[in-house]
Coordinates of C-alpha atoms in Angstrom, one line a residue:
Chain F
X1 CA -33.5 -13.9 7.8
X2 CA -36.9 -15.2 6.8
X3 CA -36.9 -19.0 6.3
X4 CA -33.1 -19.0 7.5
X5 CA -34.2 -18.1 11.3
X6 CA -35.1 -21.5 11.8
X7 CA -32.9 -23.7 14.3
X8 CA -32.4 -26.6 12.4
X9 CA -30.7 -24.7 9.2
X10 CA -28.5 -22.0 11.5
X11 CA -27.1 -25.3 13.0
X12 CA -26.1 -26.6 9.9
X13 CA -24.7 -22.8 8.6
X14 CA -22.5 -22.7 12.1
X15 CA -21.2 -26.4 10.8
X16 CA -20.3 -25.2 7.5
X17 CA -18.3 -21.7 8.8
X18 CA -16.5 -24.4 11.8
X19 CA -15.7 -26.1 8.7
X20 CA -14.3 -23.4 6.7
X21 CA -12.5 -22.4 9.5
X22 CA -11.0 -25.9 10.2
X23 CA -10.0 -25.9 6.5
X24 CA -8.0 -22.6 6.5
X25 CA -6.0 -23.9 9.6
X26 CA -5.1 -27.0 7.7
X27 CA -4.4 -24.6 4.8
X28 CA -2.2 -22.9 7.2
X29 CA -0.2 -25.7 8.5
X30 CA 0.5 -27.1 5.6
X31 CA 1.5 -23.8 4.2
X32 CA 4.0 -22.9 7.1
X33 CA 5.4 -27.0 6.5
X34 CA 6.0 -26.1 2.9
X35 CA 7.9 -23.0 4.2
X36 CA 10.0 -24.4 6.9
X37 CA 10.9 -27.4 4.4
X38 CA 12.5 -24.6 1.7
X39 CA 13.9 -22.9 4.5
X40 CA 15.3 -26.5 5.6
X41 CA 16.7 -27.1 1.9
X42 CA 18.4 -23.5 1.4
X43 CA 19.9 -23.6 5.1
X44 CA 21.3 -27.2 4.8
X45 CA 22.2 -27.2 1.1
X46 CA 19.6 -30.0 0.8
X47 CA 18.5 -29.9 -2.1
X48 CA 16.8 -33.1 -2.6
X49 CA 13.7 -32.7 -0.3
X50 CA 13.3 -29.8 -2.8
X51 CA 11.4 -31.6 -5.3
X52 CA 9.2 -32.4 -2.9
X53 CA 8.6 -28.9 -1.7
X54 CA 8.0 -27.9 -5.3
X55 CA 5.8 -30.6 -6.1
X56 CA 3.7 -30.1 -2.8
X57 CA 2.3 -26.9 -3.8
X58 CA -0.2 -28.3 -5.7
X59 CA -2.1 -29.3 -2.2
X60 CA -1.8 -26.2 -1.2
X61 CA -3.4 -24.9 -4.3
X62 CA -6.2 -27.4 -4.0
X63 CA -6.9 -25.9 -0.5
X64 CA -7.4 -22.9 -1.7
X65 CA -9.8 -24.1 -4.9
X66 CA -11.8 -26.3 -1.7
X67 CA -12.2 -23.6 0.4
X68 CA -13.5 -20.7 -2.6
X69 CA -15.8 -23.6 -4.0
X70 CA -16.9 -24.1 0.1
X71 CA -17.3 -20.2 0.6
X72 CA -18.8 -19.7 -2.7
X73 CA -21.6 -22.3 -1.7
X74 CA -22.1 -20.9 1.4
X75 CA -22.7 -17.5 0.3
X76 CA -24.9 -19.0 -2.2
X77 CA -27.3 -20.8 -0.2
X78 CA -27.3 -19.1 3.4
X79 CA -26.6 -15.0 2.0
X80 CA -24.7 -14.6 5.1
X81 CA -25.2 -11.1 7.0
X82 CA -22.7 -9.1 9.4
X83 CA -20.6 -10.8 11.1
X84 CA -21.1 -14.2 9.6
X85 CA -20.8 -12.5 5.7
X86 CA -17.1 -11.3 7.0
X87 CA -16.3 -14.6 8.4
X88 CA -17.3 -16.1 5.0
X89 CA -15.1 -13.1 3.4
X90 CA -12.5 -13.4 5.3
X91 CA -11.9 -17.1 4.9
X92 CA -11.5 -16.1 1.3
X93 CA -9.2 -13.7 1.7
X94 CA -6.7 -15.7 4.2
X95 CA -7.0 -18.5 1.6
X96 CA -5.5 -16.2 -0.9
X97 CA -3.1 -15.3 1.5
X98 CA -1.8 -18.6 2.2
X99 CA -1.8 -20.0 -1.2
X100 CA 0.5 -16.8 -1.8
X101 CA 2.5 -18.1 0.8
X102 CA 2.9 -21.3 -0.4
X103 CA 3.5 -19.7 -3.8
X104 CA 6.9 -18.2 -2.7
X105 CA 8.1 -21.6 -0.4
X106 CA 7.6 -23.6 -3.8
X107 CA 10.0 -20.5 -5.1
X108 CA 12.6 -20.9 -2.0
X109 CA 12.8 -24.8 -2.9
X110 CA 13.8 -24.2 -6.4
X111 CA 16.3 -21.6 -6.1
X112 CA 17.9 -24.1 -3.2
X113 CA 18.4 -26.7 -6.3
X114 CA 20.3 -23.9 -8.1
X115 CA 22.4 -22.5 -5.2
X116 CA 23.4 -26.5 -4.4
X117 CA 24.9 -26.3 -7.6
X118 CA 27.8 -24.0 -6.7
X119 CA 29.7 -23.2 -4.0
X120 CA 28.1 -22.2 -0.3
X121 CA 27.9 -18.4 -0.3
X122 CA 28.1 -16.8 3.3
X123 CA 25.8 -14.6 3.5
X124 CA 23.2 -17.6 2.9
X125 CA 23.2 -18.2 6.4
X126 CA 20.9 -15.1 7.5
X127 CA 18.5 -17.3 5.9
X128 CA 17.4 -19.8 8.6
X129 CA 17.1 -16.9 10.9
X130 CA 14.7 -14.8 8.3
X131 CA 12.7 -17.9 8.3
X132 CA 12.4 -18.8 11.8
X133 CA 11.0 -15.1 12.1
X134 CA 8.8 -15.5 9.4
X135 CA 7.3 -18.8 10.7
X136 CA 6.6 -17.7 14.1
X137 CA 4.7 -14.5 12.6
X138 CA 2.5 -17.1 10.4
X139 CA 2.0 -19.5 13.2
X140 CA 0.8 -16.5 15.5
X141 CA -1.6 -15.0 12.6
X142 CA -2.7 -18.7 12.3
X143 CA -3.1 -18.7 15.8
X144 CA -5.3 -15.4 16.0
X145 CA -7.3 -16.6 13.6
X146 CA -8.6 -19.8 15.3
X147 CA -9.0 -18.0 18.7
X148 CA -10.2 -14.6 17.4
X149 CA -7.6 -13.0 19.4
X150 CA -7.0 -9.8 18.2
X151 CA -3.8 -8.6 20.3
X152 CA -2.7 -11.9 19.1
X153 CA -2.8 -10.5 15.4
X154 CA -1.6 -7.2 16.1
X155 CA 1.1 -8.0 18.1
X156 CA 2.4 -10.5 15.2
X157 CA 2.0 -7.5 12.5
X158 CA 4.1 -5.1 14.6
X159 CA 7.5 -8.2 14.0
X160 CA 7.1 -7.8 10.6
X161 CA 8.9 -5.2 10.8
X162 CA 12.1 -7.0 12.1
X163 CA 11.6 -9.1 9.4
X164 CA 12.2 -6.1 6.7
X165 CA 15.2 -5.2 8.9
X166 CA 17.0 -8.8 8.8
X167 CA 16.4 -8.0 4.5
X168 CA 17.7 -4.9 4.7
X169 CA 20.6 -6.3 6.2
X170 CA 21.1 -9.3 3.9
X171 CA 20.4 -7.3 0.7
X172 CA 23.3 -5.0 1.3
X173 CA 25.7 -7.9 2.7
X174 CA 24.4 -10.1 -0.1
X175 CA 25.1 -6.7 -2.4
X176 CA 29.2 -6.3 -0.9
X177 CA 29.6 -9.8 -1.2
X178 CA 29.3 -10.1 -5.0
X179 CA 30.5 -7.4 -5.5
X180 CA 34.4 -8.3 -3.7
X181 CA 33.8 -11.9 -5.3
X182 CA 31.9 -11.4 -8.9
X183 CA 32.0 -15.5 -9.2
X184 CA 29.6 -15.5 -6.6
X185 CA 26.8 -13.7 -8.6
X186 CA 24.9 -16.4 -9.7
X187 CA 24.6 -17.5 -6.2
X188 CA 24.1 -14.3 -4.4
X189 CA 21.5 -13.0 -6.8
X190 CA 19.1 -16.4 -6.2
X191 CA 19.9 -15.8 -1.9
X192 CA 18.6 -12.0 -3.2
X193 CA 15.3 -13.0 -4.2
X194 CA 15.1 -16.0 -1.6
X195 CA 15.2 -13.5 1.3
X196 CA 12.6 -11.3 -1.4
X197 CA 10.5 -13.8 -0.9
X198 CA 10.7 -14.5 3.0
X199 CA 9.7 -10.7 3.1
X200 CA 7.2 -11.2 1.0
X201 CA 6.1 -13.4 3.1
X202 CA 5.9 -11.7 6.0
X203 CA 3.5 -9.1 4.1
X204 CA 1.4 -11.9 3.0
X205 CA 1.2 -13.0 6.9
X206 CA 0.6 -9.4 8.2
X207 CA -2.4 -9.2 5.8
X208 CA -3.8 -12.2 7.3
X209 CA -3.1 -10.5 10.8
X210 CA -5.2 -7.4 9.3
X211 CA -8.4 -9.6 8.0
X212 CA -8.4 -11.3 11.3
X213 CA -8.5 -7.5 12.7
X214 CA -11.2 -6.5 10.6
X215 CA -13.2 -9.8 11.2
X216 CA -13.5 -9.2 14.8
X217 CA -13.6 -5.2 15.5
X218 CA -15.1 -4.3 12.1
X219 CA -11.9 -1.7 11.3
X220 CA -8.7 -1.4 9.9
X221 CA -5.5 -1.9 11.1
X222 CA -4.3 1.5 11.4
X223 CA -2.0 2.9 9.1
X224 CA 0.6 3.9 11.6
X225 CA 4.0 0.8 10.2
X226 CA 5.0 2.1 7.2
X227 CA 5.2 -1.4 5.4
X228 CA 7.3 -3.3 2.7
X229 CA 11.3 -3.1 2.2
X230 CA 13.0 -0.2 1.7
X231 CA 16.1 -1.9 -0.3
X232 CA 14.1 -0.6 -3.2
X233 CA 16.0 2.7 -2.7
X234 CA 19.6 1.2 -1.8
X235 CA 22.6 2.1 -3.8
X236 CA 25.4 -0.1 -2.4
X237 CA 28.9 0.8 -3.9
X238 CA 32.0 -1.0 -4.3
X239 CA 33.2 2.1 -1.8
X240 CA 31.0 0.9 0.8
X241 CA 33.2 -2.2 1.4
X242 CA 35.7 0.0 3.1
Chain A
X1 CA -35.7 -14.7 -4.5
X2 CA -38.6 -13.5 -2.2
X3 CA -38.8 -9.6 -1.9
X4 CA -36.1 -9.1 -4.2
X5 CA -38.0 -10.1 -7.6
X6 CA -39.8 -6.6 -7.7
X7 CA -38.6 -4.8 -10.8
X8 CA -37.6 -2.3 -9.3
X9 CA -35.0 -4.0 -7.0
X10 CA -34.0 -5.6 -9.7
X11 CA -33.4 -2.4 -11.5
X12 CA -31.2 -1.0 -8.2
X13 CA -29.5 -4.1 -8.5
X14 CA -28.4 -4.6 -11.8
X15 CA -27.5 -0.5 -11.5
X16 CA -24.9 -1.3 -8.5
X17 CA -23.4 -4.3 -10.6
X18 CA -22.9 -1.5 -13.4
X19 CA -21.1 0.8 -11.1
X20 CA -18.6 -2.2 -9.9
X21 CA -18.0 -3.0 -13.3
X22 CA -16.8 0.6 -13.6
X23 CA -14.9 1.0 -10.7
X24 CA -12.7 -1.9 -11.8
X25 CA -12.0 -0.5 -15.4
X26 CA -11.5 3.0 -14.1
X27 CA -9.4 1.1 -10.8
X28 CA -7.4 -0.8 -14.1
X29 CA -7.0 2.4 -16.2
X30 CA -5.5 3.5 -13.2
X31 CA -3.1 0.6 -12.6
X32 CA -2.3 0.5 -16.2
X33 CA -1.4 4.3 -15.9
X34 CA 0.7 4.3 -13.1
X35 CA 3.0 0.9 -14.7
X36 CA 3.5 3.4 -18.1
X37 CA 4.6 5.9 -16.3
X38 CA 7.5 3.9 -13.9
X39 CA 8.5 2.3 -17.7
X40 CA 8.6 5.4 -18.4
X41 CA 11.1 6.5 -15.2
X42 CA 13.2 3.9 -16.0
X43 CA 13.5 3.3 -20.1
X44 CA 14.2 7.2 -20.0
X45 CA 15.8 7.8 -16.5
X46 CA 13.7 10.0 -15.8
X47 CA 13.3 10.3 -12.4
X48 CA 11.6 13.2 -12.2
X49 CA 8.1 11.2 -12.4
X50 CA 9.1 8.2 -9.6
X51 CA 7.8 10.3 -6.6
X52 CA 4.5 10.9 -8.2
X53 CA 4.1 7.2 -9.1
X54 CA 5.0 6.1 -5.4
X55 CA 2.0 8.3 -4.0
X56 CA 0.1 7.6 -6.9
X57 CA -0.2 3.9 -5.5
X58 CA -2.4 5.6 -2.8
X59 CA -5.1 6.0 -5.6
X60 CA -5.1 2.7 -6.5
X61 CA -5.1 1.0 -2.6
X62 CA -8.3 3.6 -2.0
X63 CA -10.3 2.0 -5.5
X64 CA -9.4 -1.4 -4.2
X65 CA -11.0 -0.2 -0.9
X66 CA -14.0 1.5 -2.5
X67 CA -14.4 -1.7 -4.3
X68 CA -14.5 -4.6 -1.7
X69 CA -16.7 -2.0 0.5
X70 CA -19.2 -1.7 -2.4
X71 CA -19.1 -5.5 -3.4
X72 CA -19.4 -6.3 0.6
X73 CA -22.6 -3.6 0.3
X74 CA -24.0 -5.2 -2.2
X75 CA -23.7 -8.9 -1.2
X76 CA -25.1 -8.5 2.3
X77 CA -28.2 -6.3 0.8
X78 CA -28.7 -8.7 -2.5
X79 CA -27.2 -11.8 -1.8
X80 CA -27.1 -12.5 -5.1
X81 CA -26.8 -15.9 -6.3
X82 CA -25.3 -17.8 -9.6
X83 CA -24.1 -15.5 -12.3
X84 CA -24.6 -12.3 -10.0
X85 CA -22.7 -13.7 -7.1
X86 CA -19.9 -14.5 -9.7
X87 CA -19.9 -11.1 -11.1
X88 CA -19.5 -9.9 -7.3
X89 CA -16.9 -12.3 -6.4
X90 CA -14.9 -11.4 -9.9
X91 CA -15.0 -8.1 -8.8
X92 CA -13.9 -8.6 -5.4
X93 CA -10.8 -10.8 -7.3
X94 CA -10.1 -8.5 -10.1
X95 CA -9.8 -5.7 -7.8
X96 CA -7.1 -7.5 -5.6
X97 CA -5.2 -8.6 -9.0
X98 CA -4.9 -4.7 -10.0
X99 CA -4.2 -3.5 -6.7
X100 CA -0.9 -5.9 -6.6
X101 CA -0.6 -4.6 -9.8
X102 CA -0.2 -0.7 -8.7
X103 CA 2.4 -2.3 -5.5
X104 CA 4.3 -3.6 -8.5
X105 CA 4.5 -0.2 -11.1
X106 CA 5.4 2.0 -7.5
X107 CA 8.0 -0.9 -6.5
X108 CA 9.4 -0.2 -10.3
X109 CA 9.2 3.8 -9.9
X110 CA 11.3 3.5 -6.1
X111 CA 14.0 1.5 -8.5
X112 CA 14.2 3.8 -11.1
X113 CA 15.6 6.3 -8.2
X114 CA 18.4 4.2 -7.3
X115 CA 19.1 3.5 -11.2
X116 CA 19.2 7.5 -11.9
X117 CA 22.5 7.6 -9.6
X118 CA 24.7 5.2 -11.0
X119 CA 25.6 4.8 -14.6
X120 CA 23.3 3.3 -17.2
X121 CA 23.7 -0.3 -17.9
X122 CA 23.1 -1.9 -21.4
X123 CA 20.7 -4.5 -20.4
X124 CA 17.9 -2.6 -19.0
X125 CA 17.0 -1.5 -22.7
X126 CA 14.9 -5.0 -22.8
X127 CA 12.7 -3.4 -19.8
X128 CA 10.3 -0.7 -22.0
X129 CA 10.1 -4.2 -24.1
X130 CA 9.0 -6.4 -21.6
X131 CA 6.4 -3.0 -20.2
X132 CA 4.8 -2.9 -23.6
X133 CA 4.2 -6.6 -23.5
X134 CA 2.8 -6.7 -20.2
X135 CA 0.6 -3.6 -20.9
X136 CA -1.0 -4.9 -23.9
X137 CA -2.1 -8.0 -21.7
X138 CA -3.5 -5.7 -19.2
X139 CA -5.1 -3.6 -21.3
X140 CA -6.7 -6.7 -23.2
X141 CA -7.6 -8.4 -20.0
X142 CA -9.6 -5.3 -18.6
X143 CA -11.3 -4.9 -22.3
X144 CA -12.1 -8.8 -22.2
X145 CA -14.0 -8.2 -18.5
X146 CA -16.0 -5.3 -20.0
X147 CA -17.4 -6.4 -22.9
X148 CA -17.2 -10.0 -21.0
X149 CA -14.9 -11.7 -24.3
X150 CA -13.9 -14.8 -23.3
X151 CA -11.7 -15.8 -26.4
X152 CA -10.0 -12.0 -25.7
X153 CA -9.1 -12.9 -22.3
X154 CA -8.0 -16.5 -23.3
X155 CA -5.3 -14.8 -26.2
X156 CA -4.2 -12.5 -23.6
X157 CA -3.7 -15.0 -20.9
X158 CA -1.2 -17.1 -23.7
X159 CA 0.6 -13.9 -24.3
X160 CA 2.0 -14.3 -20.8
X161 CA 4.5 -17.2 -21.8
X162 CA 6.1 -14.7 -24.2
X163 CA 6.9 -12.6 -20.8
X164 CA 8.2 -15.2 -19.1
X165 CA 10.7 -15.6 -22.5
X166 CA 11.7 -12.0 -22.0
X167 CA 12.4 -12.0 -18.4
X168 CA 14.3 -15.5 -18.7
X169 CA 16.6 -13.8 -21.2
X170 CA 16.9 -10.5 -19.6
X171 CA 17.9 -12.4 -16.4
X172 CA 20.7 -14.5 -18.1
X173 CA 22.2 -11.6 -19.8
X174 CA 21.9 -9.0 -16.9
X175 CA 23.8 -12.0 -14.8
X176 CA 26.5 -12.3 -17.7
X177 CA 26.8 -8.5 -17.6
X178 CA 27.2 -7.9 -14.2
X179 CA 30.4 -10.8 -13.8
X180 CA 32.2 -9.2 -16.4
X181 CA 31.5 -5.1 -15.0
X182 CA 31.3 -5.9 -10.7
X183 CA 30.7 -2.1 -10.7
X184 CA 27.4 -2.3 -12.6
X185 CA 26.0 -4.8 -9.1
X186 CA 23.7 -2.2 -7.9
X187 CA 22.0 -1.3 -11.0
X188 CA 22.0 -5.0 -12.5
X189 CA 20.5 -5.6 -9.0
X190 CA 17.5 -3.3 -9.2
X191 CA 17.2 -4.0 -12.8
X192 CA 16.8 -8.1 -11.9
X193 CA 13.5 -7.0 -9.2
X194 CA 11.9 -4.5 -11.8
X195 CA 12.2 -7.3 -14.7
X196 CA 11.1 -9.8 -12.0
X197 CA 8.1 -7.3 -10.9
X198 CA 7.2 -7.1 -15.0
X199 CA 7.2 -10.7 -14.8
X200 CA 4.7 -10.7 -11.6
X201 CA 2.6 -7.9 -13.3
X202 CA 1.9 -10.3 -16.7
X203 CA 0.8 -13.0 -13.7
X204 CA -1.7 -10.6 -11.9
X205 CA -3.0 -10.1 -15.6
X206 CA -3.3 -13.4 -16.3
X207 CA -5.2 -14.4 -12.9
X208 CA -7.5 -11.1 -14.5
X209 CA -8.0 -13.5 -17.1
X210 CA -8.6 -16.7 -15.6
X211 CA -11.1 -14.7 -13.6
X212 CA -13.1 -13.3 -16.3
X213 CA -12.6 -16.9 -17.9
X214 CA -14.4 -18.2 -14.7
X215 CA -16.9 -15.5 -14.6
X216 CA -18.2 -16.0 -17.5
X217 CA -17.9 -19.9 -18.3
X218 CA -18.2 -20.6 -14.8
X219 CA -14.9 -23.4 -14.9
X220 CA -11.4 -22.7 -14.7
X221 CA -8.6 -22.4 -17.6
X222 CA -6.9 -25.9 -18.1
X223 CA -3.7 -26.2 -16.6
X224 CA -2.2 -26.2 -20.4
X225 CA 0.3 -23.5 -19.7
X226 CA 3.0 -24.2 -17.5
X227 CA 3.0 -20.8 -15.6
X228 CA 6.1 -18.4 -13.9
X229 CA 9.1 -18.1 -14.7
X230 CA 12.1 -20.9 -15.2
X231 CA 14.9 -18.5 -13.8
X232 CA 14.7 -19.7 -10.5
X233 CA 16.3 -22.9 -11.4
X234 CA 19.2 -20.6 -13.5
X235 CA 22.5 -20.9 -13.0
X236 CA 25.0 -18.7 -15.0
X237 CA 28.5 -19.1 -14.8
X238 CA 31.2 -17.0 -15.9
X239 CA 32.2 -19.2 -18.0
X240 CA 28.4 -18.7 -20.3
X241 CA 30.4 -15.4 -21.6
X242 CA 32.0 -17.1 -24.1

């Protein structure tokens, strides 16, 4: 480590990584607040907190810009090895993550302005439940990642699958729906991509739950949950219905 | 930079940035590949081709892994600093862009499946349209990161808007076209997530560019551009039609 090795400067590099850590878990909160917010607006048809939502993403942006500049100057100046080089990583990585995240709430919030427009369609109401999943799995990977608790994370990535499930579900009821009421397109076709993006989300917290496994052990999650949706494949027909 | 300044080092050094650089273009020429081909399954339904674009996406998940394990490599042994940390961390970036990318073109080849067993609707003509768009910005972003052109990455990154126009109308008229068939719900359905995942694609490629933007000028492209789409806030009624 050469001149590094002395006490004085490793004090000051453990400050900065507490730091970058302290900064992804307000990344984090404020990311999952965004998210509950949209899921508040879609659920409630309350659509004028969504401005708000929208407008807030831009914080969540900034966090992430704070905490590349903050990594970026850290593996400048201390060339970070092992353990403390992957902790550096993967606070990039998460921050990515969680801007993504914050990405798709902002989206949530403005589809709930367009589905206040028109009439309440009932498959919409799948939606509060698709979040409350997809907020606990964020909290726990948030969670994991401040305690370095690896069952923690793992445990959290295995309920993403339940989170494809509940899509699965509200794609082809979502699907039926229009289908027996065509005036509900519009509507049904902004819920589709809504509960896209909650699943989206999920896969953006289950990558968090896989940096904060390779942080600690070094290795990959295994490849053993086959991931993403598998609507991708549906063919729901009018037949169906019956 | 202590031991590292021997010429020779510096020679190793400058070799392993090389080999990055090439993994990323061959990594893109692979990305780029695989999204002409699930065009392809879909403008021509031919679905012959989907299955080998799905597993295809394997190839591109191992480059981004060969990638990040050689840039991790190469910043614990160099720890590089100013431009060569950039070049590292552009890498690392670029390489994450494309890999979503890849998720994106085998998301597209799954849909063309479903499309191949229902009837063709008239609306998914825009999508080879919207693919040739979005592959010329790819394949101008990846041409501006290797011969490092910033004014080539900036015209590609304003191409993007002219996406967004695409998917805005295809969205309106695929929404129009599905209230006045109901039976066409399914493949208007798909069609909506493969434009949407066109649409996602020209924003990967633009990051691409705001990265090589950064990399090379070391600040960020202005804000200029309002970015994403507008469809989110759509609402079309049946009454549009006429």
């Amino acid at each position: 480590m050469g001149n590094m090795a002395s006490e004085h400067l490793s004090k000051a590099f453990d400050k900065e990584l507490e730091k970058l850590k302290q900064h992804i878990y307000r990344m984090g909160g404020a990311a999952e607040a965004q998210f509950e917010a949209a899921i508040h607006c879609v659920g409630k048809r309350d659509s004028d907190r969504a401005p708000e939502v929208i407008v807030g993403d831009r914080q969540i942006d900034d966090f992430e810009a704070t905490i590349n500049a903050e990594a970026v100057r850290v593996l400048a100046l201390r060339q970070p090895m092992a353990n403390d080089l992957r902790e550096v990583l993967a606070a990039l990585k998460i921050a990515s993550d969680l801007e993504r995240i914050g990405d798709y709430a902002a989206n949530i919030a403005k589809r709930s302005m367009a589905l206040a427009q028109v009439p309440a369609v009932e498959p919409v109401r799948a939606v509060p439940r698709m979040g409350k999943l997809a907020r606990g799995i964020i909290k726990d990977v948030l969670d994991a990642y401040i305690d370095q608790d690896v069952e923690r994370a793992l445990d959290a990535w295995r309920r993403d699958e339940e989170l494809d499930d509940l899509y699965t579900a509200l794609f082809r009821e979502t699907l039926t729906y229009m289908m027996e009421d065509p005036r509900t397109i519009t509507p049904c076709t902004h819920l589709l991509f809504i509960a896209k993006n909650i699943e989206r989300i999920g896969d953006h917290a289950t990558n968090i739950a896989e940096t904060v496994h390779f942080q600690i052990t070094g290795l990959a999650v295994g490849d053993d949950r086959p991931k993403g949706d598998t609507t991708s494949y549906e063919v729901v027909k009018p037949a169906d219905k019956t």
